Amino acid sequence: MAETHKKPHAIFIPYPLQGHVIPAVPLAIKLASQGFTITYINTEAIHHQTSKAEPNTEPDVFTKVRESGLDIRYKTVSDGLPVGFDRSLNHDQYMEALLHVLSAHVDEVVGQIVKSDDSVRCLIADTFFVWPSKIAKKFGLLYVSFWTEPALVFSLYYHMDLLRINGHFGCQDCREDSIDYIPGVKSIEPKDMTSYLQETDTTSVCHQIIFSAFNDTKNADFVLCNTVQELEAETLSALQAKMAFYAIGPIFPEGFTKSFVATSLWSESDCTQWLDKKPHGSVLYVSFGSYAHVTKENLEQIANGLSLSNVSFVWVLRPDIVSSDDAHPLPDGFEEEVADRAIIIPWCSQRAMLAHPAVGGFLTHCGWNSVLESIWCEVPLLCFPLLTDQFTNRKLVVDDWKIGINLSDRKLVTKEEVSSNINRLMSGKSGDELKNTITEAKKTLENALSPNGSSEKNMVQFIKDLKTKISEKTDEPNRSICNGK
Ligand SMILES: *[C@@H]1O[C@H](CO)[C@@H](O)[C@H](O)[C@H]1NC(C)=O
Ligand SMILES: *[C@@H]1O[C@H](CO)[C@@H](O)[C@H](O)[C@H]1NC(C)=O
Ligand SMILES: *[C@@H]1O[C@H](CO)[C@@H](O)[C@H](O)[C@H]1NC(C)=O
Ligand SMILES: *[C@@H]1O[C@H](CO)[C@@H](O)[C@H](O)[C@H]1NC(C)=O
């Protein structure tokens, strides 16, 4: 069969959350530029929100790249809830829909695509989905799992049973000593695991998602991970001994700050003119990402700490940062007090912000995209993890790579420590040291993406391995039966 010479067609379904869509879009484009046909599937809700944020993206976000000759098709699917439903305010209900309802809609749309095009060979789906291997099997496709967090986090979830057996997870009085038995992970403290692995109640909808998703991931044919081999060498080697696991990060849009494809779920304020007037490295950028909420108490302390610190700052304050039913979370008078040295905006292009020479520090929740983007722009981090993988990412940033510092060692921060840590980050000897180490980390990322770099090589290897497996699968006598024809 001449299968290996034909364009493989992959259906790509990102997780319908901002942090997952951000790397999924450039990965889809990258695969298309390597000769894939891609059918990219957004949920209707994500489609609607992206088009509202960036009105010139009709009929879909890939229109411009398609005009440049790439074969990227686009479809939408219902997640089971009405498009206008407030998914932030009703988080668990949203997750329930993703856990129980989305798969039926995906099954239908994948069935239609496969029926109308017999070149479909694989399903690329976010690792957090609970259904990819089932749907892939039903339609005779290979399952490529896309992991948007560090390999260390994947490894913790992957070895959940080991954590359970050893009494570090899923118990009433879990052990508090270091965890030193996960393959490829020298040692990690229980408090540096993801939030879900630290909780004693494991009956939440997010736990059900994680349990089912990682059970399903064991059936993945390949895993693609948005990290860099040299950043997480031991963890990756241990995973690679068990499965086809490829570090292909950092996955950024080709122009980094200028993307042809809109991925933002909110419209972006442009602060360039304001930043242009500020001295080099003098501005602190503050953002807690797209997803997690900050308690009102902590938000007040952070605001007062910013005020005390005297630094200039840009604060991206999502309207739902505390909750979408709290419209005025900031302390009274705060905005007036800092008006001469700060701007507060609902959302922005984070890559453009971090790439601006005036920005010299990033007070962040430590989302993985934020970490990678900050390294790329050589902006040291001040870490305030809130949820999910952010605790583990903080460990990598502060303890392992030394490119950032903690905002606080407690759950409830104080304005005094906020102010003093901002000044440690932005000035003096500690600021200089952080800057030096992050410059080294940037080189690691740059090298990985260079033509002979690890991520480029891993991508080439992945495509080669995938094509081999496709041709093996196509030669199976019962493929046409699996394909439902
Ligand atoms: C894990 O997957 C197996 C089949 O692969 C299934 O029988 C089992 O119920 C799954 N467990 C969970 C927790 O989803
Ligand atoms: C901030 O400015 C005030 C007034 O100029 C000054 O008293 C205070 O010491 C400054 N704080 C810091 C942290 O530099
Ligand atoms: C940062 O905070 C964590 C707890 O969240 C703590 O384990 C770690 O030792 C702290 N690191 C430093 C350098 O203070
Ligand atoms: C990449 O590596 C190959 C083989 O090691 C070498 O021949 C080639 O010159 C390298 N290319 C670049 C751009 O470094």
Coordinates of C-alpha atoms and ligand atoms in Angstrom, one line a residue, residues 307-310 341 419-420 423, ligand 2:
S307 CA -0.1 49.6 46.3
L308 CA 2.6 49.4 49.0
S309 CA 5.3 48.2 46.6
N310 CA 5.3 51.4 44.5
R341 CA 1.4 54.0 37.8
S419 CA 5.2 44.1 48.5
S420 CA 8.5 42.9 49.7
N423 CA 10.6 44.3 45.2
Ligands
LIG2 C1 6.8 53.8 48.5 O1 6.7 55.2 48.4 C2 6.5 55.8 49.7 C3 6.3 57.3 49.5 O2 7.3 57.8 48.6 C4 7.7 55.5 50.6 O3 7.4 56.0 51.9 C5 7.8 54.0 50.7 O4 9.0 53.7 51.5 C6 7.9 53.3 49.4 N1 7.9 51.9 49.5 C7 8.8 51.1 49.0 C8 8.5 49.6 49.2 O5 9.7 51.4 48.3

